[in-house]
Structure formats: C-alpha cells, structure tokens
Short mmCIF file of C-alpha atoms and ligand atoms in Angstrom, two decimals:
data_model
loop_
_atom_site.label_atom_id
_atom_site.label_comp_id
_atom_site.label_asym_id
_atom_site.label_seq_id
_atom_site.Cartn_x
_atom_site.Cartn_y
_atom_site.Cartn_z
CA MET A 38 80.55 110.20 68.34
CA ARG A 39 82.88 110.77 65.33
CA ILE A 40 82.22 107.84 62.94
CA LEU A 41 83.90 107.18 59.53
CA VAL A 42 80.89 105.48 57.36
CA CYS A 43 82.93 103.28 54.83
CA GLY A 44 80.45 102.60 51.68
CA GLY A 45 78.13 104.98 53.03
CA ALA A 46 76.16 106.35 49.98
CA GLY A 47 75.06 102.51 49.44
CA TYR A 48 71.91 101.13 50.08
CA ILE A 49 72.08 100.22 53.55
CA GLY A 50 74.47 102.54 54.59
CA SER A 51 72.91 105.28 52.98
CA HIS A 52 69.69 104.57 55.09
CA ALA A 53 72.16 103.85 58.60
CA CYS A 54 73.28 107.43 58.05
CA VAL A 55 69.90 108.52 58.40
CA VAL A 56 69.93 107.02 61.91
CA LEU A 57 73.16 107.45 63.17
CA ALA A 58 72.69 111.32 61.91
CA GLY A 59 69.14 111.37 63.92
CA ARG A 60 70.75 109.84 67.12
CA GLY A 61 73.61 112.52 66.74
CA HIS A 62 76.52 111.29 65.54
CA ASP A 63 78.78 113.09 63.25
CA LEU A 64 79.68 111.37 60.07
CA LEU A 65 81.61 111.09 57.25
CA VAL A 66 80.76 109.21 54.73
CA ALA A 67 83.41 107.43 52.16
CA ASP A 68 82.83 105.44 49.43
CA ASN A 69 83.96 105.09 45.39
CA PHE A 70 80.28 104.74 43.95
CA ALA A 71 81.40 101.74 42.62
CA ASN A 72 77.35 100.92 43.14
CA SER A 73 76.19 103.87 43.99
CA SER A 74 75.58 107.63 42.66
CA PRO A 75 76.45 110.97 44.39
CA ARG A 76 73.03 111.90 44.19
CA VAL A 77 72.38 109.96 47.46
CA LEU A 78 73.68 112.97 49.58
CA ASP A 79 71.62 115.32 48.45
CA ARG A 80 68.91 113.29 48.98
CA LEU A 81 70.59 112.54 52.93
CA ARG A 82 70.63 116.21 53.14
CA ARG A 83 66.68 116.72 52.54
CA ILE A 84 66.12 114.08 54.87
CA ILE A 85 68.71 114.95 57.14
CA GLY A 86 68.43 118.60 57.09
CA ALA A 87 72.17 119.04 56.67
CA PRO A 88 74.70 118.03 54.31
CA VAL A 89 76.66 114.92 55.44
CA ALA A 90 80.75 114.95 55.47
CA PHE A 91 81.71 112.89 52.25
CA ARG A 92 85.06 112.31 50.83
CA GLN A 93 85.48 110.02 47.97
CA ALA A 94 87.74 106.94 48.77
CA ASP A 95 88.39 103.70 47.41
CA LEU A 96 89.49 101.27 50.50
CA ARG A 97 91.66 99.49 48.09
CA VAL A 98 93.85 102.34 48.03
CA ARG A 99 95.69 102.85 51.05
CA ALA A 100 96.32 106.34 50.27
CA GLU A 101 93.20 107.36 50.10
CA VAL A 102 92.05 105.00 53.26
CA ASP A 103 95.13 106.95 55.55
CA ALA A 104 94.17 110.84 53.86
CA LEU A 105 90.43 109.79 55.92
CA PHE A 106 91.92 109.45 59.21
CA GLU A 107 93.83 112.41 59.10
CA GLY A 108 93.22 114.35 62.50
CA ALA A 109 89.72 112.92 61.80
CA GLY A 110 89.68 111.55 65.78
CA PHE A 111 87.23 108.94 64.96
CA ASP A 112 85.86 107.20 67.59
CA ALA A 113 84.36 103.98 65.37
CA VAL A 114 83.95 102.73 61.55
CA VAL A 115 80.77 101.48 60.50
CA HIS A 116 82.07 99.34 57.46
CA PHE A 117 79.21 98.67 54.30
CA ALA A 118 81.49 98.65 51.39
CA ALA A 119 81.85 95.60 49.64
CA LEU A 120 80.39 94.40 46.32
CA LYS A 121 77.50 92.15 47.09
CA ALA A 122 75.99 90.42 44.18
CA VAL A 123 75.93 86.38 44.43
CA GLY A 124 76.41 85.82 40.41
CA ASP A 125 78.87 88.31 39.36
CA SER A 126 81.20 86.38 42.44
CA CYS A 127 80.66 83.25 40.92
CA ARG A 128 81.72 85.20 37.45
CA ARG A 129 84.23 87.52 38.98
CA PRO A 130 85.79 85.76 42.17
CA LEU A 131 88.87 87.71 41.99
CA ALA A 132 87.43 91.37 41.89
CA TYR A 133 85.21 89.99 44.95
CA PHE A 134 88.51 89.15 46.72
CA ASP A 135 90.11 92.19 45.80
CA ASN A 136 87.63 94.60 46.74
CA ASN A 137 86.35 93.30 50.08
CA ILE A 138 89.40 91.12 51.13
CA SER A 139 91.94 93.65 50.46
CA GLY A 140 89.51 96.41 51.13
CA THR A 141 89.13 94.95 54.66
CA ILE A 142 92.43 94.61 55.07
CA GLN A 143 93.79 98.54 54.14
CA LEU A 144 90.38 100.01 56.52
CA LEU A 145 91.68 97.56 59.71
CA GLN A 146 95.14 98.84 58.85
CA ALA A 147 94.36 102.11 58.51
CA MET A 148 91.95 101.89 61.88
CA GLU A 149 95.19 100.54 63.83
CA ALA A 150 97.39 102.85 62.84
CA ALA A 151 95.09 105.46 63.65
CA GLY A 152 94.06 103.74 66.88
CA VAL A 153 90.20 103.76 66.19
CA LYS A 154 89.30 100.51 68.12
CA ARG A 155 85.43 100.30 67.62
CA LEU A 156 84.41 98.51 64.16
CA VAL A 157 80.71 97.54 63.26
CA PHE A 158 80.71 95.07 60.06
CA SER A 159 78.16 94.21 57.48
CA SER A 160 78.39 90.46 57.63
CA SER A 161 75.60 88.53 56.14
CA ALA A 162 73.33 85.27 56.72
CA THR A 163 75.50 84.20 53.36
CA VAL A 164 78.03 82.76 55.84
CA TYR A 165 75.98 80.01 56.80
CA GLY A 166 74.93 78.44 53.19
CA ASP A 167 72.71 76.25 52.85
CA PRO A 168 71.71 75.64 57.21
CA GLU A 169 71.31 72.59 58.75
CA ARG A 170 68.15 73.57 60.04
CA VAL A 171 66.19 77.40 60.43
CA PRO A 172 65.83 79.44 62.32
CA VAL A 173 69.33 80.21 62.30
CA ARG A 174 70.89 80.65 65.67
CA GLU A 175 74.69 82.52 65.71
CA ASP A 176 76.34 79.48 66.57
CA ALA A 177 75.33 77.46 62.85
CA ALA A 178 78.00 76.05 60.97
CA LEU A 179 79.77 78.98 58.53
CA ARG A 180 79.95 77.22 55.24
CA THR A 181 79.45 79.73 52.26
CA THR A 182 78.20 78.49 48.99
CA ASN A 183 79.38 81.23 46.64
CA PRO A 184 82.85 83.52 46.67
CA TYR A 185 80.72 86.43 47.73
CA GLY A 186 79.71 84.44 50.76
CA ARG A 187 83.43 83.17 51.36
CA THR A 188 84.73 87.27 51.34
CA LYS A 189 81.97 87.88 54.08
CA LEU A 190 83.01 84.82 55.78
CA VAL A 191 87.28 85.52 55.40
CA MET A 192 86.14 88.98 56.64
CA GLU A 193 84.66 88.11 59.52
CA GLN A 194 87.68 85.53 60.46
CA LEU A 195 90.34 88.95 59.99
CA ILE A 196 88.15 90.73 62.45
CA GLY A 197 87.74 87.93 64.69
CA ASP A 198 91.80 87.54 64.84
CA LEU A 199 91.99 91.51 65.15
CA CYS A 200 89.97 91.11 68.16
CA GLN A 201 92.31 88.33 69.80
CA SER A 202 95.45 89.93 68.92
CA ASP A 203 94.48 93.35 70.14
CA PRO A 204 92.90 93.37 73.60
CA ALA A 205 91.37 97.12 73.16
CA PHE A 206 89.15 96.08 70.10
CA ARG A 207 85.93 95.70 69.48
CA ALA A 208 83.68 94.92 66.81
CA ALA A 209 80.05 93.84 65.75
CA ASN A 210 79.26 91.44 63.09
CA LEU A 211 76.24 92.27 62.54
CA ARG A 212 74.95 89.18 59.94
CA TYR A 213 72.05 90.86 58.15
CA PHE A 214 69.10 87.97 56.67
CA ASN A 215 67.43 89.97 53.60
CA PRO A 216 67.07 93.62 53.90
CA VAL A 217 64.39 95.70 51.66
CA GLY A 218 62.28 98.80 51.60
CA ALA A 219 63.48 102.22 51.58
CA HIS A 220 63.22 105.25 53.87
CA PRO A 221 59.70 106.18 54.64
CA SER A 222 60.24 109.45 52.27
CA GLY A 223 60.77 107.60 49.17
CA LEU A 224 63.71 109.70 49.07
CA ILE A 225 66.42 106.67 49.36
CA GLY A 226 66.26 103.54 48.12
CA GLU A 227 67.50 100.05 46.49
CA ASP A 228 68.80 101.14 43.44
CA PRO A 229 70.54 98.53 41.49
CA GLY A 230 72.68 98.45 38.24
CA GLY A 231 71.59 96.00 35.75
CA VAL A 232 69.29 93.05 36.24
CA PRO A 233 68.26 92.96 40.17
CA ASP A 234 70.05 90.60 41.80
CA ASN A 235 67.83 90.66 44.60
CA LEU A 236 64.04 89.56 44.51
CA MET A 237 62.63 92.91 46.27
CA PRO A 238 64.15 95.31 43.48
CA TYR A 239 63.27 93.02 40.65
CA ILE A 240 59.44 92.95 42.28
CA SER A 241 59.12 96.28 42.36
CA GLN A 242 60.73 97.18 38.98
CA VAL A 243 57.93 94.54 37.20
CA ALA A 244 55.16 96.48 38.99
CA VAL A 245 56.31 99.71 37.88
CA GLY A 246 56.59 98.35 33.81
CA ARG A 247 60.49 98.09 33.88
CA ARG A 248 60.68 94.40 33.31
CA ALA A 249 57.85 92.37 31.99
CA ARG A 250 57.85 89.90 34.78
CA LEU A 251 59.19 88.76 37.82
CA GLN A 252 61.38 84.91 37.27
CA VAL A 253 60.89 82.90 40.25
CA PHE A 254 63.94 80.50 40.56
CA GLY A 255 62.38 76.94 41.43
CA GLY A 256 59.15 76.01 41.91
CA ASP A 257 60.06 73.05 43.65
CA TRP A 258 61.15 73.61 46.23
CA PRO A 259 60.83 71.67 49.71
CA THR A 260 58.27 75.29 51.14
CA ILE A 261 55.19 76.29 51.68
CA ASP A 262 54.23 77.00 47.93
CA GLY A 263 57.18 75.24 45.95
CA THR A 264 59.27 78.50 45.83
CA GLY A 265 62.41 79.93 48.39
CA VAL A 266 61.87 81.37 51.73
CA ARG A 267 63.39 84.24 53.49
CA ASP A 268 63.93 86.20 56.32
CA TYR A 269 62.96 89.86 54.61
CA LEU A 270 63.57 92.55 57.13
CA HIS A 271 62.86 96.27 56.89
CA VAL A 272 66.17 98.58 56.04
CA MET A 273 64.93 101.16 58.48
CA ASP A 274 64.90 98.07 61.23
CA LEU A 275 68.25 96.75 60.15
CA ALA A 276 69.70 100.57 60.07
CA ARG A 277 68.50 101.10 63.85
CA ALA A 278 70.22 98.11 64.56
CA HIS A 279 73.78 99.65 63.43
CA ALA A 280 73.15 102.68 66.15
CA ASP A 281 72.42 100.08 68.64
CA ALA A 282 75.27 98.18 68.26
CA LEU A 283 77.65 100.93 68.19
CA ASP A 284 76.13 101.58 71.80
CA TYR A 285 76.75 98.30 72.68
CA LEU A 286 80.55 98.40 72.10
CA VAL A 287 80.72 101.77 73.91
CA GLY A 288 78.39 101.16 76.90
CA GLU A 289 79.39 96.92 77.41
CA ASP A 290 83.31 96.99 75.74
CA ARG A 291 83.12 94.09 73.88
CA SER A 292 82.58 92.53 70.94
CA LEU A 293 79.41 90.91 69.50
CA THR A 294 78.29 88.27 66.89
CA VAL A 295 74.33 88.82 65.72
CA ASN A 296 71.85 87.67 63.36
CA LEU A 297 69.40 90.20 62.18
CA GLY A 298 66.24 89.21 61.01
CA THR A 299 62.80 89.29 61.70
CA GLY A 300 62.68 85.13 62.82
CA ARG A 301 59.63 85.04 60.18
CA GLY A 302 60.15 83.24 56.57
CA VAL A 303 58.34 84.79 54.00
CA SER A 304 57.73 82.72 50.68
CA VAL A 305 59.31 84.54 46.95
CA LEU A 306 54.97 84.32 46.38
CA GLU A 307 54.12 85.43 49.45
CA LEU A 308 56.22 88.88 48.95
CA ALA A 309 54.81 89.55 45.61
CA ARG A 310 51.19 89.01 46.10
CA ALA A 311 51.62 91.47 49.37
CA PHE A 312 54.01 93.57 47.09
CA ALA A 313 51.18 93.67 44.49
CA GLY A 314 48.47 94.28 47.58
CA ALA A 315 50.32 97.35 48.75
CA SER A 316 51.51 98.82 44.86
CA GLY A 317 47.62 98.19 43.61
CA CYS A 318 50.60 96.31 40.11
CA ASP A 319 50.25 93.31 39.30
CA VAL A 320 52.87 91.31 39.82
CA PRO A 321 53.31 88.63 36.62
CA TYR A 322 55.60 85.73 37.21
CA GLU A 323 57.29 82.78 35.79
CA ILE A 324 58.82 80.04 37.91
CA VAL A 325 62.12 79.08 35.45
CA ALA A 326 65.17 76.41 36.71
CA ARG A 327 66.81 76.80 40.01
CA ARG A 328 70.05 78.95 40.61
CA ASP A 329 73.17 77.27 41.46
CA GLY A 330 73.67 77.59 44.96
CA ASP A 331 70.49 78.73 46.15
CA VAL A 332 68.67 77.00 49.07
CA ALA A 333 65.49 76.29 49.86
CA GLU A 334 64.67 78.02 53.15
CA VAL A 335 66.21 80.27 55.35
CA TYR A 336 65.45 82.86 58.32
CA ALA A 337 67.09 84.08 61.45
CA ASP A 338 66.29 83.30 65.14
CA PRO A 339 67.18 86.95 65.74
CA SER A 340 67.28 86.14 69.50
CA LEU A 341 70.19 86.95 70.59
CA ALA A 342 70.19 90.54 68.49
CA GLN A 343 66.76 90.94 71.16
CA ARG A 344 68.82 90.22 74.20
CA LEU A 345 72.21 91.46 73.69
CA LEU A 346 71.15 95.11 71.95
CA GLY A 347 67.24 94.71 73.03
CA TRP A 348 66.88 95.44 69.53
CA ARG A 349 64.42 93.63 67.09
CA ALA A 350 62.83 93.95 64.31
CA GLU A 351 59.28 96.36 63.94
CA LEU A 352 57.85 96.99 60.59
CA GLY A 353 56.58 93.75 58.60
CA VAL A 354 55.97 92.89 55.14
CA ASP A 355 53.21 94.92 54.58
CA ALA A 356 55.47 97.75 55.42
CA MET A 357 58.82 96.84 53.15
CA CYS A 358 55.86 96.55 50.07
CA ARG A 359 54.58 99.68 50.66
CA ASP A 360 57.58 101.58 51.43
CA ALA A 361 59.55 100.15 48.60
CA TRP A 362 56.92 100.79 46.16
CA ARG A 363 57.15 104.63 47.10
CA TRP A 364 60.68 104.76 46.79
CA GLN A 365 60.58 103.00 43.18
CA SER A 366 57.08 104.61 42.14
CA MET A 367 58.64 107.82 42.91
CA ASN A 368 62.11 106.87 41.41
CA PRO A 369 61.13 105.08 38.21
CA ASP A 370 64.58 105.04 37.39
CA GLY A 371 66.53 105.23 40.46
CA TYR A 372 69.33 107.75 41.28
CA ARG A 373 69.46 107.73 37.37
CA GLY A 374 66.22 109.72 36.90
CA ASP A 375 65.24 111.99 33.98
CA ALA A 376 65.65 114.70 32.10
CA ALA A 377 63.69 116.65 34.83
CA GLU A 378 65.61 115.89 37.56
CA VAL A 379 68.96 117.06 35.75
CA GLY A 380 68.79 120.43 38.13
CA GLU A 381 68.55 118.74 40.90
CA ALA A 382 71.67 115.82 39.68
CA ALA A 383 73.49 119.45 38.94
CA ALA A 384 72.79 120.41 42.94
CA SER A 385 73.50 117.46 44.15
CA GLN A 386 76.76 117.15 42.78
CA ARG A 387 77.81 120.85 43.98
CA ASP A 388 76.58 119.85 46.82
CA ALA A 389 78.95 117.17 47.22
CA ARG A 390 81.61 118.90 46.28
CA GLU A 391 80.72 121.77 49.40
CA ALA A 392 80.29 118.93 51.30
CA LEU A 393 84.11 117.07 50.24
CA ALA A 394 85.16 120.75 51.41
CA VAL A 395 83.68 120.44 54.53
CA GLY A 396 84.57 116.61 54.72
N1 NAD B 692 71.68 94.53 50.83
C1 NAD B 692 72.06 92.91 50.96
O1 NAD B 692 70.86 92.29 50.89
C2 NAD B 692 72.85 92.83 51.87
C3 NAD B 692 72.49 91.34 52.58
C4 NAD B 692 73.82 90.64 53.74
C5 NAD B 692 74.96 91.92 53.79
N2 NAD B 692 74.98 92.86 52.51
C6 NAD B 692 76.62 93.88 53.32
O2 NAD B 692 76.02 94.95 53.63
C7 NAD B 692 76.71 96.02 52.80
C8 NAD B 692 76.21 96.98 52.01
O3 NAD B 692 75.15 96.41 51.70
P1 NAD B 692 74.21 97.23 50.40
O4 NAD B 692 73.05 96.12 50.32
O5 NAD B 692 73.89 98.75 51.15
O6 NAD B 692 74.84 97.31 49.30
P2 NAD B 692 75.42 98.92 47.96
O7 NAD B 692 76.22 98.39 47.21
O8 NAD B 692 74.63 99.12 47.67
O9 NAD B 692 76.60 99.70 48.42
C9 NAD B 692 78.12 99.47 49.17
C10 NAD B 692 78.97 100.67 49.11
O10 NAD B 692 80.10 100.32 48.99
C11 NAD B 692 80.83 100.92 48.01
N3 NAD B 692 81.97 100.22 48.02
C12 NAD B 692 82.23 99.13 47.19
N4 NAD B 692 83.38 98.92 47.15
C13 NAD B 692 84.02 99.94 47.60
C14 NAD B 692 85.76 99.89 47.59
N5 NAD B 692 86.58 99.39 47.55
N6 NAD B 692 85.46 101.59 48.52
C15 NAD B 692 84.53 102.11 48.71
N7 NAD B 692 83.70 101.96 48.25
C16 NAD B 692 83.25 101.15 48.24
C17 NAD B 692 79.74 100.88 47.41
O11 NAD B 692 79.62 102.07 46.07
C18 NAD B 692 78.40 100.80 48.03
O12 NAD B 692 77.99 102.61 48.18
C19 NAD B 692 77.47 95.36 51.97
O13 NAD B 692 79.01 94.95 52.86
C20 NAD B 692 77.15 93.34 51.83
O14 NAD B 692 77.54 92.12 51.13
C21 NAD B 692 74.24 93.28 51.95
#
C-alpha cells in the first residue's frame, strides 16, 4: 500500500515506519518537526536500507496538507501527529486544541477530498482517565482528566462521526498504553526536549548522568509499593500493531477501536529497578508530591486486539529497558548529538532534501 505517515518523524511514528517499510509498504512521511529532528530520516535510511520519502508540512495548514495528497494516490493514512505532553497541555490548552484537533480536521478534509478512506489513528489510554476498574476494557467509561486527553477523545469522536456519515470510511482507533523502549539498533528512540514528561526517558537520563535523580510522583498510591502502576509496552510491539491494523482495515473492511498494552501493570519502582539491572547503572530516586490529574493504576485488557488483529505484545520489561538503554547510551543527547556528529547531521539534512525531492 501507499501510505501517508503523518508525524512519522516522531518517536512512535519512526518505529512504525521501520515496520511498515519492512512489510513492503511505500511511505511518505510528513512532519513539521514540532517535536522531532530531521536526523531521524537519516537513521531510518540506515535501518531500512533505503531513503524514506519525506515532506515537511504542518497539518494545521490546509494548503500544505492538500499538497501532500496531490497525485499521491494514497491507500491509507497513519496519523501520529499531535502534541502529547499532559503537563504542557494544562498550561497551553489552546495550543493543544489547535494543533491536535484543527490539524486532524484539516487532514480528514484533505482525505475526503482525495477519496482516501482508511485511517489508523494514535489514540491513548488517557481517554479512560481514572478508570473504575483494571484491567481496562474498550467499553470502559471515557472521561479524560486533562486537555491533552480531551483532544484525543474529541479526535476519536470526529473520526467516529466521519465513519457514521461515510459508509466507505474505515478507521482503526489504537488506544496506546505506555510505549517505551527503542529499535534494537539503538539508532532511533524517544528524544524528549526539556524535562521528560514520560517515565522511561526520565529514568534513562538519570542513568546516563543527564539528571541527578528520578522524581517519583507520589509514594502513597494504593498500589503494590505505593508508586503509580502503568502498562508499559515495547515500541516495536506497538509499531507492529499499526501494520496489523492496516491489514485489518483492508482485509476485514471494518473499523475498530482497540487497546494496545501488555495487560500487565508495572510500578514506577519496578521499572526503575529493571532499568538499573539492564543498564548496570544506579537510578537514584526521591518521592515527591503527586501530580494533578495522575491516577494510581492503569493497565489494559488487550484481548480484543488479540482477537481482531491477532496482535499481542511479545517483548517484556527487560527488553524494553535494554533497548531504551542502548538508545540512550548510544545517543546521550538524543538526536542533538555532539560535535563529532556534525558530519552526520549535515548528511542527514542532505538526505532530507533528497528525500524531499523524491517525495
Ligand atoms: N508516547 C506516548 O506515551 C503516547 C501514548 C499514547 C498516545 N500517544 C500518541 O501517539 C502519537 C505519537 O506520539 P509520539 O510519542 O511519537 O510523539 P512525538 O511527539 O514523538 O511524535 C509526534 C510527531 O508529530 C509531529 N507533529 C506534531 N504536530 C504536528 C503538526 N501540526 N503537523 C505536522 N507534524 C506534527 C511532531 O513533530 C512529531 O514528530 C501522538 O498522537 C500521541 O498523542 C503517545
């Protein structure tokens, strides 16, 4: 299939590109680098063994989105492009509504105009807020606790309404739990700017010496050791689910909404210990106050994804930590790199321009 990958330079999108290209799909990546680096394109070329076609575009700008579709003949769109930091969304809700919701409306309108009828959408377990019971099933109440979560819920609803109004439109809403880890090559991974909002990059930055200690938000939750429990899943398992979802949209010709998680809850301290074991580094921590909007325990019931897609998470916590550590130790400053990598950066920019010409 010919696939437009929006937000494909980001953390999950770049890993999905590896899997999608590996299954023989023909990709065009579109991104505005709001939260990613052009260097990803060079790293992808090295992993895939061929350049990935790329166009810089901001989904909020309709002309730029329309230009992506001109003569492209896409069979499907995979939509990762969003702002995703919960705390930031509380400080800048309008920026999140504008980027995530307006961007999605422009994309859906451009898909409609171009007659592209298949969409795989990055949703999130955040749509469940503080769930009444765990493991969380897809039919649990949807009640978000922060502006980021509300953008995801509104986007799901927009897509649902489009499916209702157009009997030929098919969408896969993939509700990710907590993606962590990196491609086993160590060439791509999660590279947050500033203070990481997610636990794994925070732990790995402590291990590599970029931060003094891990701040654990709350040690008095009603959980196994008092720290928050989440469902961490390896980003390569998650990436594979996107290819499986595309196959489902084509093969079954139906829409779906599924949880993507391992079904196993892991506490903050369990993850920190596993990371210390995988890296051989100390991960000092301190317990600090809870954060507004956080919840005690969230993990998935992933059985629907197994039933519909034949997908299940295969990689455990040790593989998640090992691969996150390989990425972090090979790239202590993420894609920003150091002076020794300036040549690589230049090559990456050149590749990006070449890919632009291809795209
Ligand atoms: N990482 C997680 O923990 C997690 C969990 C659940 C859901 N999600 C969702 O998965 C998707 C991907 O997440 P990620 O972790 O890879 O984030 P990311 O920030 O690494 O990737 C998102 C990409 O989209 C791009 N982008 C953002 N706004 C854009 C716009 N207006 N136009 C074009 N490009 C734009 C960014 O530059 C970035 O490359 C997001 O939609 C996110 O909400 C992520």
